[in-house]
Each structure stands twice: as structure tokens, then as C-alpha cells.
mmCIF file of C-alpha atoms and ligand atoms in Angstrom:
data_model
loop_
_atom_site.group_PDB
_atom_site.id
_atom_site.type_symbol
_atom_site.label_atom_id
_atom_site.label_comp_id
_atom_site.label_asym_id
_atom_site.label_seq_id
_atom_site.Cartn_x
_atom_site.Cartn_y
_atom_site.Cartn_z
ATOM 1 C CA MET Z 1426 72.722 86.996 153.554
ATOM 2 C CA SER Z 1427 71.173 84.695 156.035
ATOM 3 C CA TYR Z 1428 69.688 81.388 155.038
ATOM 4 C CA PRO Z 1429 66.852 80.408 154.690
ATOM 5 C CA THR Z 1430 65.002 83.477 153.346
ATOM 6 C CA GLU Z 1431 61.595 81.878 153.779
ATOM 7 C CA ARG Z 1432 60.811 80.940 157.362
ATOM 8 C CA PRO Z 1433 57.284 79.530 157.677
ATOM 9 C CA ARG Z 1434 57.990 78.972 161.370
ATOM 10 C CA ARG Z 1435 57.889 82.757 161.939
ATOM 11 C CA LEU Z 1436 54.089 82.645 161.852
ATOM 12 C CA ARG Z 1437 53.902 79.676 164.209
ATOM 13 C CA ARG Z 1438 55.883 81.202 167.047
ATOM 14 C CA THR Z 1439 52.995 82.241 169.323
ATOM 15 C CA ALA Z 1440 49.352 81.289 169.772
ATOM 16 C CA ALA Z 1441 48.310 84.772 168.663
ATOM 17 C CA LEU Z 1442 50.267 84.491 165.412
ATOM 18 C CA ARG Z 1443 48.854 81.051 164.740
ATOM 19 C CA GLN Z 1444 45.336 82.304 165.328
ATOM 20 C CA LEU Z 1445 45.931 85.279 163.057
ATOM 21 C CA VAL Z 1446 46.904 83.174 160.059
ATOM 22 C CA ARG Z 1447 44.580 80.245 160.684
ATOM 23 C CA GLU Z 1448 42.851 79.345 157.409
ATOM 24 C CA ARG Z 1449 39.706 77.702 158.714
ATOM 25 C CA ARG Z 1450 37.918 78.270 161.987
ATOM 26 C CA LEU Z 1451 35.519 75.967 163.707
ATOM 27 C CA ALA Z 1452 32.628 77.715 165.461
ATOM 28 C CA PRO Z 1453 29.868 76.337 167.708
ATOM 29 C CA ALA Z 1454 27.310 77.350 165.076
ATOM 30 C CA GLN Z 1455 28.775 74.718 162.728
ATOM 31 C CA LEU Z 1456 28.202 71.888 165.173
ATOM 32 C CA VAL Z 1457 24.978 69.928 164.915
ATOM 33 C CA PRO Z 1458 24.654 67.740 168.022
ATOM 34 C CA ALA Z 1459 22.662 64.546 167.548
ATOM 35 C CA LEU Z 1460 20.128 63.962 170.330
ATOM 36 C CA PHE Z 1461 18.020 60.907 171.166
ATOM 37 C CA ALA Z 1462 14.515 61.239 172.574
ATOM 38 C CA VAL Z 1463 12.926 58.503 174.697
ATOM 39 C CA HIS Z 1464 9.539 58.139 176.348
ATOM 40 C CA GLY Z 1465 9.031 59.123 179.977
ATOM 41 C CA THR Z 1466 9.891 62.170 182.041
ATOM 42 C CA HIS Z 1467 13.111 63.130 183.801
ATOM 43 C CA VAL Z 1468 14.912 60.322 181.991
ATOM 44 C CA ARG Z 1469 18.650 60.626 181.278
ATOM 45 C CA ARG Z 1470 19.847 57.193 180.227
ATOM 46 C CA PRO Z 1471 23.567 57.248 179.495
ATOM 47 C CA ILE Z 1472 24.593 55.681 176.171
ATOM 48 C CA ASP Z 1473 27.648 53.508 176.897
ATOM 49 C CA GLU Z 1474 28.537 53.348 173.225
ATOM 50 C CA LEU Z 1475 28.688 57.154 173.001
ATOM 51 C CA PRO Z 1476 30.456 58.397 176.120
ATOM 52 C CA GLY Z 1477 29.072 61.680 177.371
ATOM 53 C CA ASN Z 1478 25.736 61.145 175.622
ATOM 54 C CA ALA Z 1479 22.383 60.064 177.013
ATOM 55 C CA GLN Z 1480 18.967 59.157 175.735
ATOM 56 C CA LEU Z 1481 16.742 61.939 177.039
ATOM 57 C CA SER Z 1482 13.059 62.192 177.733
ATOM 58 C CA VAL Z 1483 11.409 65.075 175.920
ATOM 59 C CA ASP Z 1484 11.496 67.430 178.924
ATOM 60 C CA GLU Z 1485 15.212 66.812 179.471
ATOM 61 C CA LEU Z 1486 15.922 67.049 175.784
ATOM 62 C CA ALA Z 1487 14.310 70.483 175.554
ATOM 63 C CA GLU Z 1488 16.533 71.668 178.424
ATOM 64 C CA GLU Z 1489 19.606 70.227 176.721
ATOM 65 C CA ALA Z 1490 18.648 72.036 173.515
ATOM 66 C CA ALA Z 1491 18.361 75.302 175.424
ATOM 67 C CA ALA Z 1492 21.775 74.781 177.025
ATOM 68 C CA LEU Z 1493 23.318 74.050 173.623
ATOM 69 C CA TRP Z 1494 21.751 77.211 172.208
ATOM 70 C CA ASP Z 1495 23.367 79.192 174.996
ATOM 71 C CA LEU Z 1496 26.737 77.668 174.021
ATOM 72 C CA GLY Z 1497 26.338 78.964 170.471
ATOM 73 C CA VAL Z 1498 24.924 75.859 168.818
ATOM 74 C CA ARG Z 1499 22.299 76.753 166.218
ATOM 75 C CA ALA Z 1500 20.955 73.363 165.082
ATOM 76 C CA VAL Z 1501 20.343 69.895 166.499
ATOM 77 C CA LEU Z 1502 19.604 66.577 164.790
ATOM 78 C CA LEU Z 1503 16.788 64.688 166.503
ATOM 79 C CA PHE Z 1504 16.254 60.937 166.683
ATOM 80 C CA GLY Z 1505 13.436 59.134 168.453
ATOM 81 C CA VAL Z 1506 13.555 55.831 170.313
ATOM 82 C CA PRO Z 1507 10.027 54.382 170.053
ATOM 83 C CA LYS Z 1508 8.083 52.484 172.658
ATOM 84 C CA LYS Z 1509 7.524 49.645 170.260
ATOM 85 C CA LYS Z 1510 9.126 48.841 166.919
ATOM 86 C CA ASP Z 1511 7.043 47.387 164.086
ATOM 87 C CA GLU Z 1512 7.404 46.482 160.418
ATOM 88 C CA THR Z 1513 5.890 49.742 159.189
ATOM 89 C CA GLY Z 1514 7.697 51.927 161.716
ATOM 90 C CA SER Z 1515 4.327 53.326 162.680
ATOM 91 C CA GLU Z 1516 5.511 55.484 165.571
ATOM 92 C CA ALA Z 1517 7.618 57.529 163.134
ATOM 93 C CA LEU Z 1518 4.438 58.604 161.386
ATOM 94 C CA ALA Z 1519 2.409 59.325 164.503
ATOM 95 C CA GLU Z 1520 1.643 62.898 165.493
ATOM 96 C CA ASP Z 1521 2.131 61.881 169.142
ATOM 97 C CA GLY Z 1522 5.157 59.682 168.394
ATOM 98 C CA ILE Z 1523 8.384 60.268 170.258
ATOM 99 C CA GLN Z 1524 10.162 62.135 167.483
ATOM 100 C CA ALA Z 1525 7.260 64.482 166.747
ATOM 101 C CA ARG Z 1526 6.886 65.227 170.453
ATOM 102 C CA ALA Z 1527 10.578 65.955 170.808
ATOM 103 C CA ILE Z 1528 10.537 68.304 167.814
ATOM 104 C CA ALA Z 1529 7.565 70.216 169.188
ATOM 105 C CA ALA Z 1530 9.070 70.450 172.670
ATOM 106 C CA VAL Z 1531 12.366 71.835 171.403
ATOM 107 C CA LYS Z 1532 10.643 74.385 169.168
ATOM 108 C CA ARG Z 1533 8.506 75.473 172.114
ATOM 109 C CA ARG Z 1534 11.498 75.808 174.420
ATOM 110 C CA VAL Z 1535 13.992 77.356 171.939
ATOM 111 C CA PRO Z 1536 12.020 78.627 168.920
ATOM 112 C CA GLU Z 1537 15.083 79.929 167.097
ATOM 113 C CA LEU Z 1538 17.076 76.702 167.301
ATOM 114 C CA ILE Z 1539 17.020 74.858 163.967
ATOM 115 C CA VAL Z 1540 15.522 71.440 164.458
ATOM 116 C CA VAL Z 1541 16.680 68.851 161.965
ATOM 117 C CA ALA Z 1542 14.722 65.596 162.069
ATOM 118 C CA ASP Z 1543 16.217 62.293 160.946
ATOM 119 C CA THR Z 1544 13.684 61.104 158.378
ATOM 120 C CA CYS Z 1545 13.991 57.365 158.376
ATOM 121 C CA MET Z 1546 12.380 54.182 159.616
ATOM 122 C CA SER Z 1547 15.493 52.517 160.997
ATOM 123 C CA MET Z 1548 14.927 53.446 164.649
ATOM 124 C CA PHE Z 1549 11.305 52.374 164.378
ATOM 125 C CA THR Z 1550 11.536 48.941 162.741
ATOM 126 C CA PRO Z 1551 12.682 45.693 164.386
ATOM 127 C CA HIS Z 1552 15.128 44.946 161.541
ATOM 128 C CA GLY Z 1553 16.689 48.416 161.769
ATOM 129 C CA HIS Z 1554 16.591 49.075 158.044
ATOM 130 C CA SER Z 1555 15.581 52.403 156.632
ATOM 131 C CA GLY Z 1556 12.389 51.365 154.889
ATOM 132 C CA LEU Z 1557 9.919 48.583 154.265
ATOM 133 C CA VAL Z 1558 11.488 45.160 153.889
ATOM 134 C CA ARG Z 1559 9.793 42.341 152.023
ATOM 135 C CA GLU Z 1560 11.291 38.936 151.229
ATOM 136 C CA GLY Z 1561 14.733 40.162 152.163
ATOM 137 C CA ARG Z 1562 14.544 43.243 149.939
ATOM 138 C CA LEU Z 1563 14.343 46.888 150.893
ATOM 139 C CA LEU Z 1564 11.461 48.262 148.862
ATOM 140 C CA ASN Z 1565 12.230 51.571 147.219
ATOM 141 C CA ASP Z 1566 9.078 53.249 145.947
ATOM 142 C CA GLU Z 1567 6.774 51.874 148.642
ATOM 143 C CA SER Z 1568 9.186 53.120 151.318
ATOM 144 C CA LEU Z 1569 9.227 56.583 149.744
ATOM 145 C CA GLU Z 1570 5.544 56.929 150.516
ATOM 146 C CA SER Z 1571 6.220 56.237 154.190
ATOM 147 C CA LEU Z 1572 9.154 58.642 154.221
ATOM 148 C CA CYS Z 1573 6.941 61.389 152.816
ATOM 149 C CA GLN Z 1574 4.401 60.775 155.563
ATOM 150 C CA ILE Z 1575 7.160 60.836 158.189
ATOM 151 C CA ALA Z 1576 8.527 64.113 156.791
ATOM 152 C CA LEU Z 1577 5.068 65.689 156.854
ATOM 153 C CA THR Z 1578 4.586 64.587 160.468
ATOM 154 C CA GLN Z 1579 7.945 66.152 161.320
ATOM 155 C CA ALA Z 1580 7.175 69.380 159.449
ATOM 156 C CA ARG Z 1581 3.811 69.677 161.179
ATOM 157 C CA ALA Z 1582 5.536 69.188 164.534
ATOM 158 C CA GLY Z 1583 7.747 72.147 163.664
ATOM 159 C CA ALA Z 1584 10.926 70.688 162.129
ATOM 160 C CA ASP Z 1585 12.893 73.292 160.198
ATOM 161 C CA MET Z 1586 14.751 70.656 158.236
ATOM 162 C CA VAL Z 1587 14.137 67.033 157.421
ATOM 163 C CA ALA Z 1588 17.102 64.729 156.935
ATOM 164 C CA PRO Z 1589 16.298 61.643 154.853
ATOM 165 C CA SER Z 1590 18.942 59.019 155.588
ATOM 166 C CA ALA Z 1591 17.597 55.975 153.780
ATOM 167 C CA MET Z 1592 19.645 56.161 150.532
ATOM 168 C CA LEU Z 1593 16.519 55.361 148.530
ATOM 169 C CA ASP Z 1594 16.449 56.425 144.907
ATOM 170 C CA GLY Z 1595 14.364 59.534 144.297
ATOM 171 C CA GLN Z 1596 13.863 60.298 147.998
ATOM 172 C CA ILE Z 1597 14.763 63.972 147.787
ATOM 173 C CA GLY Z 1598 12.428 64.702 144.879
ATOM 174 C CA ALA Z 1599 9.608 62.781 146.540
ATOM 175 C CA LEU Z 1600 10.052 64.599 149.854
ATOM 176 C CA ARG Z 1601 10.295 67.989 148.183
ATOM 177 C CA ARG Z 1602 7.008 67.404 146.354
ATOM 178 C CA ALA Z 1603 5.302 66.113 149.485
ATOM 179 C CA LEU Z 1604 6.477 69.032 151.621
ATOM 180 C CA ASP Z 1605 5.535 71.612 149.006
ATOM 181 C CA GLY Z 1606 2.151 69.958 148.563
ATOM 182 C CA GLY Z 1607 1.580 70.008 152.314
ATOM 183 C CA GLY Z 1608 2.252 73.735 152.584
ATOM 184 C CA PHE Z 1609 5.847 73.358 153.793
ATOM 185 C CA ALA Z 1610 7.760 75.014 150.983
ATOM 186 C CA ASP Z 1611 10.156 76.555 153.525
ATOM 187 C CA THR Z 1612 11.056 73.292 155.218
ATOM 188 C CA CYS Z 1613 14.637 72.499 154.194
ATOM 189 C CA ILE Z 1614 16.051 69.129 153.206
ATOM 190 C CA MET Z 1615 19.407 67.922 154.483
ATOM 191 C CA ALA Z 1616 20.142 64.937 152.278
ATOM 192 C CA TYR Z 1617 22.307 62.103 153.526
ATOM 193 C CA ALA Z 1618 23.520 62.126 149.929
ATOM 194 C CA ALA Z 1619 26.681 60.028 150.081
ATOM 195 C CA LYS Z 1620 26.093 57.545 152.844
ATOM 196 C CA TYR Z 1621 28.397 54.547 152.798
ATOM 197 C CA ALA Z 1622 27.620 50.989 153.926
ATOM 198 C CA SER Z 1623 30.023 51.504 156.824
ATOM 199 C CA CYS Z 1624 30.698 49.390 159.902
ATOM 200 C CA LEU Z 1625 31.049 52.645 161.819
ATOM 201 C CA TYR Z 1626 27.311 52.922 162.536
ATOM 202 C CA ASP Z 1627 27.273 49.786 164.685
ATOM 203 C CA PRO Z 1628 27.579 51.530 168.076
ATOM 204 C CA PHE Z 1629 24.580 53.684 167.119
ATOM 205 C CA PHE Z 1630 22.512 50.568 166.519
ATOM 206 C CA ARG Z 1631 23.690 48.792 169.625
ATOM 207 C CA GLN Z 1632 22.915 51.666 171.963
ATOM 208 C CA GLY Z 1633 20.950 50.533 174.940
ATOM 209 C CA GLN Z 1634 21.128 46.853 174.021
ATOM 210 C CA LYS Z 1635 24.486 45.677 175.261
ATOM 211 C CA GLY Z 1636 25.041 41.985 174.723
ATOM 212 C CA ASP Z 1637 21.828 41.734 172.736
ATOM 213 C CA THR Z 1638 22.887 40.847 169.238
ATOM 214 C CA GLY Z 1639 19.287 40.508 168.078
ATOM 215 C CA ASN Z 1640 19.467 43.802 166.241
ATOM 216 C CA ASP Z 1641 22.798 43.214 164.571
ATOM 217 C CA VAL Z 1642 23.222 44.777 161.211
ATOM 218 C CA ASP Z 1643 22.428 42.799 158.089
ATOM 219 C CA TYR Z 1644 25.263 43.954 155.871
ATOM 220 C CA GLU Z 1645 24.016 42.043 152.841
ATOM 221 C CA LEU Z 1646 20.854 44.097 152.776
ATOM 222 C CA LYS Z 1647 22.531 47.313 153.844
ATOM 223 C CA GLN Z 1648 24.896 47.105 150.891
ATOM 224 C CA THR Z 1649 21.962 47.023 148.491
ATOM 225 C CA HIS Z 1650 21.224 50.682 149.156
ATOM 226 C CA GLN Z 1651 24.127 52.324 151.013
ATOM 227 C CA MET Z 1652 27.243 53.074 149.004
ATOM 228 C CA ASP Z 1653 30.097 50.705 148.254
ATOM 229 C CA ILE Z 1654 33.123 51.765 150.292
ATOM 230 C CA PRO Z 1655 35.689 52.212 147.470
ATOM 231 C CA ASN Z 1656 33.491 54.431 145.269
ATOM 232 C CA GLY Z 1657 34.203 58.145 145.085
ATOM 233 C CA ASP Z 1658 32.912 59.111 141.626
ATOM 234 C CA GLU Z 1659 29.580 57.554 142.509
ATOM 235 C CA ALA Z 1660 29.344 59.777 145.582
ATOM 236 C CA LEU Z 1661 29.544 62.806 143.332
ATOM 237 C CA ARG Z 1662 26.778 61.395 141.146
ATOM 238 C CA GLU Z 1663 24.605 60.795 144.219
ATOM 239 C CA ILE Z 1664 25.212 64.342 145.435
ATOM 240 C CA ALA Z 1665 24.457 65.785 141.986
ATOM 241 C CA LEU Z 1666 21.169 63.871 141.906
ATOM 242 C CA ASP Z 1667 20.132 65.082 145.342
ATOM 243 C CA LEU Z 1668 20.949 68.692 144.514
ATOM 244 C CA ARG Z 1669 18.976 68.425 141.286
ATOM 245 C CA GLU Z 1670 16.031 66.956 143.199
ATOM 246 C CA GLY Z 1671 16.043 69.901 145.599
ATOM 247 C CA ALA Z 1672 18.403 69.166 148.516
ATOM 248 C CA ASP Z 1673 19.357 72.313 150.425
ATOM 249 C CA VAL Z 1674 22.238 70.706 152.305
ATOM 250 C CA VAL Z 1675 24.102 67.567 151.245
ATOM 251 C CA MET Z 1676 25.909 65.229 153.593
ATOM 252 C CA VAL Z 1677 28.821 62.839 153.462
ATOM 253 C CA LYS Z 1678 28.721 60.047 156.028
ATOM 254 C CA PRO Z 1679 30.861 58.824 157.780
ATOM 255 C CA GLY Z 1680 33.411 61.615 158.142
ATOM 256 C CA LEU Z 1681 37.023 60.886 158.881
ATOM 257 C CA TRP Z 1682 37.723 57.994 156.533
ATOM 258 C CA TYR Z 1683 35.778 59.822 153.812
ATOM 259 C CA LEU Z 1684 37.332 63.269 153.759
ATOM 260 C CA ASP Z 1685 38.448 62.796 150.152
ATOM 261 C CA VAL Z 1686 34.752 62.658 149.279
ATOM 262 C CA VAL Z 1687 34.069 65.773 151.367
ATOM 263 C CA TRP Z 1688 36.820 67.624 149.547
ATOM 264 C CA ARG Z 1689 35.665 66.542 146.100
ATOM 265 C CA ALA Z 1690 32.036 67.385 146.890
ATOM 266 C CA LYS Z 1691 32.893 70.873 148.087
ATOM 267 C CA GLU Z 1692 35.207 71.551 145.131
ATOM 268 C CA LYS Z 1693 32.699 70.335 142.581
ATOM 269 C CA PHE Z 1694 29.405 71.703 143.884
ATOM 270 C CA GLY Z 1695 30.140 74.376 146.466
ATOM 271 C CA ALA Z 1696 26.773 73.544 148.041
ATOM 272 C CA PRO Z 1697 26.206 73.642 151.812
ATOM 273 C CA LEU Z 1698 27.928 70.515 153.020
ATOM 274 C CA ALA Z 1699 27.504 68.505 156.193
ATOM 275 C CA VAL Z 1700 29.738 65.748 157.518
ATOM 276 C CA TYR Z 1701 28.444 63.182 159.982
ATOM 277 C CA ASN Z 1702 31.057 62.147 162.533
ATOM 278 C CA VAL Z 1703 29.321 58.855 163.210
ATOM 279 C CA SER Z 1704 29.118 56.719 166.316
ATOM 280 C CA GLY Z 1705 32.021 54.417 165.399
ATOM 281 C CA GLU Z 1706 34.363 57.354 164.917
ATOM 282 C CA CYS Z 1707 33.448 58.694 168.337
ATOM 283 C CA ALA Z 1708 33.704 55.266 169.914
ATOM 284 C CA MET Z 1709 37.228 54.799 168.541
ATOM 285 C CA LEU Z 1710 38.443 58.098 169.920
ATOM 286 C CA ALA Z 1711 36.772 57.552 173.268
ATOM 287 C CA ALA Z 1712 38.164 54.012 173.581
ATOM 288 C CA ALA Z 1713 41.696 55.081 172.720
ATOM 289 C CA ALA Z 1714 41.472 57.937 175.211
ATOM 290 C CA LYS Z 1715 40.166 55.591 177.884
ATOM 291 C CA GLU Z 1716 43.213 53.393 177.349
ATOM 292 C CA GLY Z 1717 45.362 56.465 177.839
ATOM 293 C CA MET Z 1718 46.635 56.268 174.270
ATOM 294 C CA ILE Z 1719 45.497 59.672 173.061
ATOM 295 C CA ASP Z 1720 44.282 62.894 174.599
ATOM 296 C CA PHE Z 1721 40.545 62.966 174.147
ATOM 297 C CA ASP Z 1722 40.010 66.721 173.889
ATOM 298 C CA ARG Z 1723 42.787 67.121 171.358
ATOM 299 C CA ALA Z 1724 41.636 64.127 169.331
ATOM 300 C CA VAL Z 1725 38.050 65.327 169.087
ATOM 301 C CA SER Z 1726 38.965 68.862 168.243
ATOM 302 C CA GLU Z 1727 41.601 67.785 165.707
ATOM 303 C CA SER Z 1728 39.175 65.463 163.974
ATOM 304 C CA MET Z 1729 36.625 68.263 163.640
ATOM 305 C CA GLN Z 1730 39.179 70.740 162.378
ATOM 306 C CA CYS Z 1731 40.129 68.196 159.730
ATOM 307 C CA CYS Z 1732 36.491 67.927 158.602
ATOM 308 C CA VAL Z 1733 36.348 71.698 158.250
ATOM 309 C CA ARG Z 1734 39.670 71.831 156.404
ATOM 310 C CA ALA Z 1735 38.335 69.226 153.974
ATOM 311 C CA GLY Z 1736 35.357 71.455 153.192
ATOM 312 C CA ALA Z 1737 32.589 70.716 155.676
ATOM 313 C CA ASP Z 1738 30.341 73.641 156.537
ATOM 314 C CA MET Z 1739 28.724 71.776 159.402
ATOM 315 C CA ILE Z 1740 29.437 68.673 161.455
ATOM 316 C CA VAL Z 1741 26.890 66.343 162.970
ATOM 317 C CA THR Z 1742 28.490 65.232 166.205
ATOM 318 C CA TYR Z 1743 28.103 63.503 169.562
ATOM 319 C CA PHE Z 1744 30.824 65.652 171.105
ATOM 320 C CA ALA Z 1745 29.611 69.224 170.709
ATOM 321 C CA ARG Z 1746 29.945 70.051 174.380
ATOM 322 C CA GLN Z 1747 33.466 68.675 174.654
ATOM 323 C CA VAL Z 1748 34.638 70.557 171.597
ATOM 324 C CA ILE Z 1749 33.076 73.811 172.659
ATOM 325 C CA ASP Z 1750 34.814 73.349 175.992
ATOM 326 C CA VAL Z 1751 38.251 73.117 174.413
ATOM 327 C CA MET Z 1752 37.260 75.686 171.880
ATOM 328 C CA MET Z 1753 39.365 75.599 168.848
ATOM 329 C CA ASP Z 1754 40.893 79.019 168.652
ATOM 330 C CA ARG Z 1755 42.638 78.931 171.978
ATOM 331 C CA ALA Z 1756 45.885 77.232 171.144
HETATM 332 C C1 PBG D 1332 19.539 56.203 159.818
HETATM 333 C C2 PBG D 1332 20.753 56.623 160.545
HETATM 334 C C3 PBG D 1332 21.818 55.822 160.964
HETATM 335 C C4 PBG D 1332 22.708 56.649 161.585
HETATM 336 C C5 PBG D 1332 22.175 57.914 161.563
HETATM 337 N N1 PBG D 1332 20.968 57.881 160.900
HETATM 338 C C6 PBG D 1332 21.984 54.381 160.836
HETATM 339 C C7 PBG D 1332 22.198 53.878 159.456
HETATM 340 O O1 PBG D 1332 22.044 54.612 158.527
HETATM 341 O O2 PBG D 1332 22.526 52.714 159.217
HETATM 342 C C8 PBG D 1332 24.001 56.239 162.176
HETATM 343 C C9 PBG D 1332 24.749 57.334 162.795
HETATM 344 C C10 PBG D 1332 25.892 56.905 163.628
HETATM 345 O O3 PBG D 1332 26.409 55.794 163.542
HETATM 346 O O4 PBG D 1332 26.319 57.735 164.431
HETATM 347 N N2 PBG D 1332 18.367 56.548 160.518
#
């Protein structure tokens, strides 16, 4: 009798065998590219912090959305870069604000593409926090009112899904009531349910303002609403709350250092689960690749496969095009 009797390597011998027994598959329809809209026309302003990405004027952004649709992408997450930031984030509420215009343009160009709108004030306020700030505190209930107005503006513009990212208490329930009351019972909510007070969002904040530290992140304040890094049980409580309040999709953010949370969330709730591969994660991979230390395509595709293995149904990403290019099932 030959030894060993079990030879797991048998099924790894060729690419075809490996594909046949692969447990999880990553498909373009699971990728949710994040896109940034800016004022102007024919603008493509590369984002140094996120290689391969650009801030796009609404016309360009609609074309990009159409191209992504053709690649098999089925949803995009839209952010807006306002003309002017102010304490109340007023452009986020405006019907002719940058985010509302981008939503409408994408829905006009590619009606079937699911438009997810980031529902938050952070891009629209000078301090970069997710709500109203008074005397060094992020106000909870007052900010909820603004978030509801922002969500209604987004729904009216045609958003299929709103994605509240502020980590305010009660935000999902408040948004659900506001949307239902406004005649948008079918508008979905993707809740940034377990969002950690991570340093990995810094490149996102610094985009377009190299060397300008004026908008640096105030971690003291951030930690008063985003989650404490070492807490996992609390993430499950946050997710449970959001599901009870009416979230359709729950999210864990960031991704790669938090895959234990992704796994636990999927095991416990089985609800549609998104992972956000945030700017810092992308920046790390891109920087290491630039130094010739890792292979970029492999690193990006491996990191996404790991998110899926951990239990993610969808991945918010800045690297959709690159991953689709190296598409997962080939090797
Ligand atoms: C909030 C929001 C942030 C990111 C996405 N939505 C910033 C924050 O929450 O502090 C960061 C995403 C990234 O780093 O890629 N509007």
C-alpha cells in the first residue's frame, strides 16, 4: 500500500482542477467601486493617494459608470466633493449639489446600475466629521435630522441605496422612517454598521490636498463615535442594532485587519454583508508594489479573495478595474 492515502495535492495539480474545487468565487457583480464626483465638465483629476483613481466631473463619472457596468459591475458608491465646505454641510442637502447631480447623471446614463450614495456630512464640512460639531462634540440627534434630509435628497435624485457612514446612534431607524415617510419605501439602506476609528481612512481625507495638513483628522473626536479598535463583541451589537432598525445590508470597515469581525458577523446574522477595502489598505498595497516588494495584481486580488472567504458578499473598492482585469478564476 502506498503512503499517504490522502493526497490533497491531487486537486491542486492544474488550474482547471483548482477552479473546479474552489470554495468561493469573486465576481465583478460583488465589487462596488467608490467614485468621487467634482464640479466642472471633462474633469479627470487623478487622486495620488489612490493610484488608478480620479475625481471625475459628473459627465465623466457617468461614462465611467457605464464602462463599469459593461465589465459586470452592478453597483457603485458615490461621493461628492463640494465647491465649498461649511459647518452644516449644506451642499450635501442641495438638490443641485454635486452628489445629487452625480446620482441623477448615473441613473440617466445607466438606469439599471445600483447607485449607492454615501450619506454623511464629512466631505461637506471643513472639520471633516460626519455630523454637526459644537464645542468639540459631535451632536447625535441634531445630526440625524441633517442625515435624513441628505438621504431624502439622494433618494429624490434617484439613489437606489443610501449608505449612512456617521456611526451615530439610531441613524438607521431615523433614515428608514424618513425614507418611508417621503415615499421611498423601496430605497435600501447599506449601514456602515461596524466602522472602526481607524487610521486607514487618512489617504481618503487627504486626497487632493497634498502637504495641506489643515484637514488632518481629529482622532479624539473621531473616537467618540467610531468603534474602538480592539472591540469585536461590540461590533456584533452594532450590527444587531442596525439590522433591527431596518438595515438591508450591513458593512464592516476597514476590511483586511478586521476579517475576524466579517467572519463573526456572517456566522451570526447571515445578512447581506459588505466590506470596505478602505483607502489606507489600497495605499499600502500600491506603495509596496511601487517599491517592487509585491506584485500589485496578485496582492489586490488576494486581498479581495480573503474578504470573500471571510464572508463578505460585496466589497467596496478602489481597484475594481484592476481586479476584473486579472480576474480571479484564471489561475
Ligand atoms: C464617511 C466616509 C469615510 C470614508 C468613507 N466614508 C471617512 C470616515 O468615515 O472617516 C473613508 C473611506 C476610505 O478611507 O477609503 N463619509
